Coordinates of C-alpha atoms in Angstrom, one line a residue:
Chain A
M1 CA 157.6 48.7 95.5
G2 CA 155.7 49.2 92.1
Y3 CA 154.8 52.8 93.1
L4 CA 158.2 53.5 93.7
E5 CA 159.1 52.0 90.1
D6 CA 156.5 54.2 88.4
I7 CA 158.0 57.4 89.9
G8 CA 161.6 56.4 89.0
T9 CA 160.7 55.3 85.3
Y10 CA 158.7 58.8 85.1
F11 CA 161.9 60.8 86.0
L12 CA 164.1 58.7 83.9
M13 CA 161.4 59.3 80.8
L14 CA 161.7 62.9 81.7
K15 CA 165.5 62.8 81.3
R16 CA 165.7 61.2 78.6
T17 CA 162.7 63.7 76.8
F18 CA 165.4 66.3 77.3
S19 CA 168.3 64.5 76.0
G20 CA 169.1 63.2 72.2
F21 CA 167.2 66.0 70.7
T22 CA 165.7 65.3 67.2
K23 CA 166.6 67.7 64.2
A24 CA 165.6 71.0 64.7
G25 CA 163.6 71.7 61.6
V26 CA 161.5 68.3 62.6
L27 CA 161.0 69.2 65.9
K28 CA 159.3 72.7 64.9
E29 CA 157.1 71.0 62.8
L30 CA 156.0 68.5 65.3
I31 CA 155.7 71.4 67.9
F32 CA 153.3 73.3 65.9
K33 CA 151.2 70.1 65.1
E34 CA 150.9 69.4 69.1
I35 CA 149.9 73.2 69.6
D36 CA 147.0 72.3 66.8
D37 CA 146.0 68.9 68.4
L38 CA 146.5 70.0 72.0
I39 CA 145.6 73.4 72.4
I40 CA 143.4 74.8 69.2
G41 CA 141.5 71.5 69.2
S42 CA 140.3 72.3 72.8
L43 CA 139.1 75.8 71.9
G44 CA 135.9 74.7 71.6
I45 CA 134.9 73.0 74.2
V46 CA 136.9 75.0 76.8
G47 CA 135.0 78.1 75.4
F48 CA 131.6 76.1 75.6
I49 CA 132.3 75.0 79.4
G50 CA 133.7 78.2 80.2
F51 CA 131.1 80.5 79.0
F52 CA 127.9 78.0 80.9
V53 CA 129.7 77.3 83.7
G54 CA 130.6 81.0 84.2
G55 CA 126.6 81.7 83.7
V56 CA 125.7 79.0 86.3
I57 CA 127.9 80.3 88.9
T58 CA 126.5 84.0 88.5
L59 CA 122.9 82.3 89.0
Q60 CA 124.0 80.4 91.8
T61 CA 125.5 83.1 93.7
A62 CA 122.7 85.5 92.7
L63 CA 120.0 82.9 93.8
N64 CA 121.8 82.0 97.2
L65 CA 122.1 86.1 98.1
T66 CA 118.8 86.6 99.5
N67 CA 120.3 88.9 102.5
P68 CA 118.9 92.8 101.1
L69 CA 122.1 93.9 103.0
I70 CA 124.4 92.3 100.8
P71 CA 125.3 94.4 98.0
K72 CA 124.3 93.1 94.7
T73 CA 128.4 93.7 93.3
L74 CA 129.0 90.7 95.0
I75 CA 127.7 88.3 92.4
G76 CA 130.3 90.0 90.0
F77 CA 133.0 89.6 93.0
A78 CA 132.2 86.1 93.4
T79 CA 131.7 84.9 89.9
R80 CA 135.5 86.8 89.4
Q81 CA 137.1 85.0 92.3
S82 CA 135.9 81.3 91.4
I83 CA 136.6 81.4 87.9
I84 CA 140.0 83.1 88.3
L85 CA 141.3 81.2 91.2
E86 CA 139.7 77.9 90.9
F87 CA 137.3 77.2 87.8
A88 CA 139.5 78.0 84.9
P89 CA 142.9 77.0 86.0
T90 CA 141.7 73.5 88.1
F91 CA 138.3 72.6 86.7
I92 CA 139.2 73.1 83.2
S93 CA 142.3 71.3 83.6
I94 CA 140.5 68.3 85.0
I95 CA 138.6 68.7 81.9
M96 CA 141.4 68.6 79.6
A97 CA 142.9 65.3 81.5
G98 CA 140.0 63.7 79.8
K99 CA 140.4 65.2 76.7
V100 CA 143.8 66.0 75.9
G101 CA 145.6 63.3 78.5
S102 CA 143.2 60.3 77.0
F103 CA 144.2 61.5 73.5
I104 CA 148.0 61.4 74.4
T105 CA 147.9 58.2 76.2
S106 CA 146.4 56.3 73.3
S107 CA 148.2 57.8 70.6
I108 CA 151.5 57.0 72.2
G109 CA 150.2 53.4 73.5
S110 CA 149.0 53.0 70.0
M111 CA 152.2 53.6 68.7
R112 CA 153.7 51.2 71.3
V113 CA 151.6 48.3 70.7
T114 CA 151.9 48.6 66.7
E115 CA 156.0 48.8 66.8
Q116 CA 156.0 52.5 65.7
I117 CA 157.8 53.5 68.5
D118 CA 160.5 50.4 68.0
A119 CA 160.8 51.2 64.8
L120 CA 162.1 55.3 65.8
E121 CA 164.3 53.7 68.1
V122 CA 165.9 51.5 65.5
M123 CA 166.5 54.1 63.4
G124 CA 168.6 56.2 66.0
I125 CA 165.6 58.4 67.2
N126 CA 165.3 59.1 70.4
S127 CA 161.6 58.2 70.6
L128 CA 160.8 60.1 74.0
N129 CA 162.4 63.3 72.6
Y130 CA 160.4 63.1 69.7
L131 CA 156.8 62.6 71.2
V132 CA 156.8 63.9 74.2
F133 CA 159.5 66.9 73.9
P134 CA 157.0 68.4 71.3
K135 CA 153.8 67.9 73.8
I136 CA 155.6 69.7 76.9
I137 CA 156.3 72.7 74.3
A138 CA 152.9 72.7 73.2
M139 CA 151.6 72.8 76.5
L140 CA 153.6 75.8 77.4
T141 CA 150.8 77.9 75.2
Y142 CA 147.9 76.0 77.9
P143 CA 147.6 79.7 79.8
F144 CA 146.3 81.0 76.6
L145 CA 143.7 78.5 76.9
I146 CA 143.0 79.0 80.3
A147 CA 143.1 83.0 80.0
I148 CA 140.2 82.3 77.5
A149 CA 138.3 80.1 80.0
M150 CA 138.6 83.2 82.3
F151 CA 137.2 85.8 79.7
L152 CA 134.3 83.5 78.7
G153 CA 133.7 82.3 82.2
I154 CA 133.2 85.7 83.5
F155 CA 131.3 87.3 80.0
G156 CA 129.2 84.2 80.4
G157 CA 128.3 85.1 84.1
L158 CA 127.5 88.7 83.1
L159 CA 125.2 87.9 80.4
A160 CA 123.3 85.5 82.6
G161 CA 123.3 87.7 85.4
V162 CA 122.1 90.9 83.4
Y163 CA 119.6 88.9 81.2
G164 CA 118.4 87.0 83.8
G165 CA 117.8 90.0 85.8
F166 CA 119.6 89.0 88.8
V167 CA 122.2 92.1 88.7
S168 CA 122.5 95.5 86.5
M169 CA 125.2 95.6 84.1
D170 CA 126.9 98.3 86.3
E171 CA 126.9 96.6 89.3
F172 CA 128.4 93.2 87.8
V173 CA 131.2 95.3 86.2
Q174 CA 131.9 96.8 89.6
G175 CA 131.4 93.7 91.0
I176 CA 134.4 92.2 89.0
Q177 CA 136.5 95.2 89.3
Q178 CA 136.3 95.4 93.3
E179 CA 139.2 94.4 95.6
F180 CA 141.1 93.1 92.6
I181 CA 144.2 91.5 93.7
P182 CA 146.7 91.3 90.6
F183 CA 148.8 88.4 92.3
H184 CA 145.8 86.1 91.7
L185 CA 146.1 86.0 88.5
A186 CA 149.6 85.3 88.8
Y187 CA 148.8 82.5 91.3
A188 CA 146.6 81.4 88.7
F189 CA 148.4 81.1 85.9
I190 CA 151.8 79.9 88.2
K191 CA 149.3 76.9 88.8
T192 CA 148.5 76.8 85.0
F193 CA 152.2 75.9 84.2
V194 CA 152.1 73.4 86.7
F195 CA 149.1 71.6 85.1
A196 CA 150.2 71.7 82.0
F197 CA 153.4 69.9 82.4
I198 CA 151.5 67.2 84.3
L199 CA 149.0 67.1 81.3
A200 CA 151.9 66.4 79.0
T201 CA 153.6 63.9 80.9
V202 CA 151.6 62.1 82.8
P203 CA 149.5 60.8 80.0
S204 CA 152.7 60.5 78.0
W205 CA 154.5 58.3 80.7
H206 CA 151.1 56.0 80.7
G207 CA 151.1 55.5 77.1
Y208 CA 154.8 55.0 76.3
Y209 CA 155.7 52.2 79.1
M210 CA 152.2 50.8 78.5
K211 CA 152.2 46.6 77.5
G212 CA 149.9 44.7 75.9
G213 CA 147.2 45.2 73.1
A214 CA 144.2 47.3 72.0
L215 CA 142.4 46.7 75.4
E216 CA 145.3 47.8 77.2
V217 CA 145.3 51.1 75.2
G218 CA 142.1 51.8 76.6
K219 CA 142.6 50.9 80.2
A220 CA 146.1 52.9 80.0
S221 CA 144.1 55.9 78.9
T222 CA 141.8 55.6 82.2
K223 CA 144.2 55.1 84.0
S224 CA 146.2 57.9 82.4
F225 CA 142.9 60.3 83.3
V226 CA 142.9 59.0 87.0
W227 CA 146.2 59.7 87.7
T228 CA 146.4 63.0 86.0
S229 CA 143.4 64.1 88.3
V230 CA 144.9 63.3 91.1
L231 CA 148.3 64.7 90.5
I232 CA 146.6 68.2 89.3
I233 CA 144.3 68.4 92.5
L234 CA 147.6 67.6 94.6
A235 CA 149.5 69.9 92.8
N236 CA 146.5 72.5 93.4
Y237 CA 146.5 72.0 96.9
I238 CA 150.5 72.3 97.4
I239 CA 150.5 75.4 95.3
T240 CA 147.6 77.2 97.0
Q241 CA 149.2 76.1 100.3
L242 CA 152.4 77.9 99.2
L243 CA 151.2 81.0 97.6
L244 CA 148.2 82.1 99.0
S245 CA 148.4 80.8 102.8
A246 CA 151.5 83.3 103.4
Chain L
M1 CA 178.8 41.2 58.5
I2 CA 177.3 40.7 62.0
K3 CA 179.1 38.5 64.5
V4 CA 177.5 37.1 67.7
D5 CA 179.4 35.5 70.5
N6 CA 177.7 33.9 73.5
L7 CA 174.9 35.8 73.7
K8 CA 172.5 35.3 76.9
K9 CA 169.4 37.1 77.8
Q10 CA 166.8 36.5 80.2
F11 CA 163.7 37.9 81.6
G12 CA 163.5 37.3 85.5
N13 CA 164.4 34.0 86.1
E14 CA 163.8 32.6 82.5
E15 CA 166.9 32.4 80.2
I16 CA 165.3 32.8 77.0
L17 CA 168.9 32.7 75.0
K18 CA 171.4 30.6 76.2
G19 CA 174.7 31.5 75.0
I20 CA 174.5 31.5 71.4
T21 CA 177.6 32.1 69.3
T22 CA 176.8 32.5 65.0
T23 CA 178.0 34.3 62.1
F24 CA 175.5 36.5 59.5
E25 CA 177.0 37.1 56.1
K26 CA 177.5 39.8 53.7
G27 CA 175.4 39.8 50.8
K28 CA 173.2 36.6 52.0
T29 CA 170.0 36.2 53.5
N30 CA 170.2 34.5 57.0
L31 CA 167.4 33.2 58.5
I32 CA 166.8 32.4 61.9
I33 CA 164.0 29.9 62.3
G34 CA 162.5 27.8 64.9
Q35 CA 159.3 27.5 66.6
S36 CA 157.3 30.3 68.3
G37 CA 159.1 30.7 71.8
S38 CA 162.7 29.4 70.2
G39 CA 164.0 32.8 71.1
K40 CA 164.5 34.2 67.5
S41 CA 162.5 37.4 68.0
V42 CA 164.5 38.0 71.2
M43 CA 167.5 37.5 69.5
L44 CA 166.6 40.0 66.9
K45 CA 165.8 42.7 69.2
C46 CA 168.6 42.0 71.0
L47 CA 171.1 42.3 67.9
I48 CA 169.2 46.1 66.9
G49 CA 169.4 47.2 70.2
L50 CA 165.9 46.9 71.5
F51 CA 166.8 44.6 74.5
K52 CA 170.0 44.9 76.3
P53 CA 171.6 41.0 76.5
E54 CA 172.7 39.9 80.1
Q55 CA 176.1 38.7 78.4
G56 CA 177.7 38.0 75.0
R57 CA 179.1 40.6 72.2
I58 CA 177.3 41.7 69.0
Y59 CA 180.1 42.7 66.5
Y60 CA 179.1 45.2 63.4
D61 CA 182.0 44.7 60.6
D62 CA 184.3 43.9 64.1
N63 CA 183.2 46.7 65.9
A64 CA 181.6 45.5 69.1
I65 CA 178.1 47.1 69.8
Q66 CA 178.9 46.9 73.4
D67 CA 181.9 49.0 73.2
M68 CA 180.4 52.0 71.2
D69 CA 179.1 55.0 73.4
E70 CA 175.5 56.2 73.1
E71 CA 176.3 58.5 69.8
Q72 CA 178.1 55.6 67.9
Q73 CA 175.0 53.3 68.4
R74 CA 172.9 55.9 67.4
V75 CA 175.0 56.3 63.9
L76 CA 175.2 52.8 63.8
R77 CA 171.5 52.6 63.9
E78 CA 171.4 54.9 60.9
E79 CA 173.2 52.3 59.1
I80 CA 170.3 49.8 59.9
G81 CA 167.0 49.2 58.2
M82 CA 164.3 46.9 60.1
L83 CA 160.9 45.5 58.4
F84 CA 158.8 44.9 61.2
Q85 CA 156.4 41.9 61.7
G86 CA 153.2 44.4 61.8
G87 CA 155.2 47.1 59.4
A88 CA 155.3 49.8 61.8
L89 CA 154.5 52.5 59.4
F90 CA 153.6 55.7 61.1
D91 CA 149.9 55.8 60.3
S92 CA 149.4 59.6 60.8
M93 CA 151.8 60.1 57.6
T94 CA 151.0 59.3 54.4
I95 CA 153.0 56.1 52.4
E96 CA 155.7 59.1 50.6
D97 CA 156.2 60.9 54.1
N98 CA 156.8 57.3 55.7
V99 CA 159.5 56.2 53.2
M100 CA 160.9 59.9 53.4
F101 CA 161.2 59.7 57.4
P102 CA 164.6 58.6 57.4
L103 CA 165.7 61.1 54.9
R104 CA 164.4 63.4 56.6
M105 CA 165.6 62.7 60.2
F106 CA 169.4 62.0 58.6
T107 CA 170.2 63.9 55.5
K108 CA 170.3 67.4 54.7
Q109 CA 168.8 66.6 51.3
K110 CA 166.5 68.9 49.4
R111 CA 162.8 68.0 49.3
A112 CA 162.8 67.7 45.6
E113 CA 166.0 65.3 46.2
M114 CA 164.6 63.3 48.8
L115 CA 161.3 62.6 46.6
E116 CA 163.3 61.5 43.8
R117 CA 164.9 59.0 46.3
V118 CA 161.6 58.2 47.5
N119 CA 159.9 57.2 44.1
E120 CA 163.0 55.4 43.2
V121 CA 162.4 53.0 46.4
L122 CA 158.8 52.9 46.0
N123 CA 159.1 51.9 42.3
R124 CA 161.9 49.3 43.7
V125 CA 159.2 47.4 45.5
E126 CA 156.4 48.1 43.1
L127 CA 154.3 50.4 44.7
D128 CA 154.1 53.4 42.0
G129 CA 151.5 55.9 42.5
V130 CA 150.5 55.2 45.9
N131 CA 152.4 58.4 47.6
K132 CA 149.3 59.9 48.9
K133 CA 147.5 57.2 50.7
Y134 CA 147.6 56.6 54.0
P135 CA 148.7 53.1 55.4
A136 CA 145.1 52.3 56.6
E137 CA 144.4 52.5 53.0
I138 CA 146.5 50.1 51.5
S139 CA 146.6 46.2 51.8
G140 CA 148.8 44.5 54.3
G141 CA 151.2 43.0 51.8
M142 CA 151.1 46.5 50.4
Q143 CA 152.4 47.6 53.8
K144 CA 155.2 45.3 53.9
R145 CA 156.5 46.4 50.6
V146 CA 156.2 50.1 51.9
S147 CA 158.3 49.1 55.1
I148 CA 160.7 47.6 52.7
A149 CA 161.1 51.0 51.2
R150 CA 161.0 52.9 54.2
A151 CA 163.9 50.4 55.4
I152 CA 166.0 50.7 52.3
V153 CA 165.3 54.5 51.7
N154 CA 168.8 55.5 53.4
K155 CA 170.9 52.8 51.9
P156 CA 171.2 50.6 54.8
K157 CA 174.3 48.2 55.6
Y158 CA 172.5 45.9 57.5
L159 CA 168.6 45.1 56.9
F160 CA 166.4 43.2 59.9
C161 CA 163.5 41.3 58.9
D162 CA 161.1 40.2 61.6
E163 CA 158.4 37.6 60.2
P164 CA 157.9 39.4 57.0
N165 CA 155.3 36.8 55.9
S166 CA 152.9 36.7 58.9
G167 CA 149.8 37.3 57.8
L168 CA 150.2 37.6 53.8
D169 CA 148.8 35.0 51.0
P170 CA 151.6 32.7 50.1
K171 CA 152.0 34.5 46.6
T172 CA 152.4 38.1 48.2
A173 CA 155.0 36.0 50.6
T174 CA 156.6 35.0 48.3
V175 CA 156.9 38.5 46.1
I176 CA 158.0 40.0 49.7
D177 CA 160.8 36.9 49.8
N178 CA 162.0 37.3 46.6
L179 CA 161.9 41.6 47.2
I180 CA 164.2 40.9 50.4
Q181 CA 166.6 38.5 48.6
R182 CA 167.3 40.8 45.5
I183 CA 167.7 43.8 47.8
T184 CA 170.4 42.1 49.7
H185 CA 172.5 40.8 46.5
E186 CA 171.8 44.3 44.8
N187 CA 173.1 46.3 47.5
D188 CA 175.3 43.6 49.0
I189 CA 173.8 44.3 52.8
T190 CA 173.6 41.7 55.5
T191 CA 170.2 40.7 55.5
I192 CA 168.9 39.0 58.7
V193 CA 165.2 37.2 58.5
V194 CA 163.5 35.9 61.7
T195 CA 160.7 33.3 60.2
H196 CA 159.3 30.2 61.0
D197 CA 157.8 29.7 57.4
M198 CA 159.3 27.0 55.4
N199 CA 158.2 28.5 52.4
S200 CA 160.7 31.3 53.4
V201 CA 163.4 28.6 53.8
M202 CA 163.2 27.1 50.4
E203 CA 162.7 30.9 48.8
I204 CA 165.5 32.6 50.5
G205 CA 167.4 30.7 52.9
E206 CA 170.9 31.2 52.1
R207 CA 172.3 30.8 55.3
I208 CA 170.2 29.2 58.3
N209 CA 170.5 29.2 62.2
F210 CA 167.9 27.3 64.0
L211 CA 167.3 27.8 67.1
K212 CA 165.3 25.6 69.9
N213 CA 164.5 26.8 73.5
G214 CA 167.1 29.7 73.1
V215 CA 169.8 27.3 71.8
L216 CA 171.4 27.3 68.3
V217 CA 171.2 23.9 67.6
W218 CA 171.9 23.7 63.8
K219 CA 173.4 25.9 61.3
G220 CA 173.4 25.3 57.3
T221 CA 172.5 26.4 53.9
Q222 CA 169.2 25.4 52.1
E223 CA 170.4 22.4 50.9
D224 CA 171.6 21.0 53.7
I225 CA 168.5 21.7 55.8
F226 CA 167.1 18.6 53.9
K227 CA 169.9 16.6 54.3
T228 CA 170.6 16.9 57.9
D229 CA 169.9 13.7 60.3
N230 CA 169.8 16.5 63.3
K231 CA 165.9 15.2 65.0
D232 CA 165.0 18.9 66.2
V233 CA 165.3 20.0 62.6
T234 CA 163.7 17.4 61.0
D235 CA 160.7 17.6 63.4
F236 CA 160.7 21.2 62.3
V237 CA 160.8 20.8 58.9
Y238 CA 158.4 17.8 58.4
S239 CA 156.0 19.1 60.5
S240 CA 154.1 20.2 57.4
D241 CA 152.7 17.7 55.4
L242 CA 153.6 19.3 52.0
F243 CA 157.2 18.7 53.0
K244 CA 156.7 15.1 54.3
K245 CA 155.3 14.2 50.8
I246 CA 158.2 15.7 49.3
R247 CA 160.7 13.8 50.9
D248 CA 158.5 10.6 50.4
V249 CA 158.6 11.4 46.6
Q250 CA 162.2 12.0 46.9
N251 CA 162.9 8.7 48.4
K252 CA 161.0 6.8 46.4
T253 CA 163.2 8.5 43.5
N254 CA 166.3 7.4 45.3

């Protein structure tokens, strides 16, 4: 029963988020602030992880490719496919569930605990529109972050493969161009949008409806990370089934 | 003026407010007092619309809040100023932005005009020169004053204060009490203060509503409270040694 109620409040939250709009000028400022906090603030970690995991994927592929009959171009091909299809959209989103998700839950949760949300409501402001809507809009720029992760991942793979002596530059570049299906990019970005929506709304729900004090804010952040990750994994499975298995 | 008629509120099976009927007068500081758990904060939250009562009607100047649609309730809330127990200032904003917030949300004033009004109310609460500080950089008493400034910046018709003195030293508490009363008189607004602090009753209790276990057991003025025979009220008032001593001195004098 508890889960059903939670699902119900989540959808009611979404309904209220898209009604009772805050003044446009204020909303614009809030959206830019959220883009700065959620997206620009994550560039460093996403770039760092993307670059090095890309390198590791290349190294592992190269080290496991012991059969001389398999062409070296497969290293670039495998790196590209892993990064575009799974690593950049899904793995980065799980990391973002920890970074951005916890930030959203704890910031909204702290506002709940210190009555700042009540203050907004008493002033006649739709607190959900004021707090959650700008996050959803800001997260529409999330694919930009994933595109950077894709680029840096493949670039990291190229450097690790070439300078590690596993593959030549030409072979790697040939590999990443081999059998390229543009729809795979579309698939990756479609699921990125879905993950972005989950990343903006699920942690917001955990923060907005939390009860208790400072300790509960911490607990809500942890729960938020777990549920956001679970939903991303589930959504990943469903979208993959729908878009790639046909 | 705010009128409450047969207000009932319950959480689960527990009845918190058991049919309260009272009136809060315009231009007066109306106090809701009582022990912890008596239902006073719940009553305040029902009045400002944070809780929906199960039964009863709340009238703001003869307009029942229950008959208003969402938009009318939103407009009404623009006329409400609220001082929360913890101040509820937005920690990510400077003091200036906190006080300016209602103006930015509900008026079309230019920044210079808004700034002028902000400085005027900050001066009113005797807090000049803190504009660029953040809430965490000022004391609890100052935060309460900023919260009052934010509550009155948009010239509200109704001012609600939830335990305005909690966590403050007696001297600062008196300053806050007097400030609330002065603002009430100067602007002729309806002010409702929830408190369990007898010093506040002494300082600003022009109209007092005493709650016990969700029931309004006594109503009166500051003078009346020391004359009443109501046992619930006398138990509450004379639970403090200071007030017991005052009563003893008065008895001896008489």
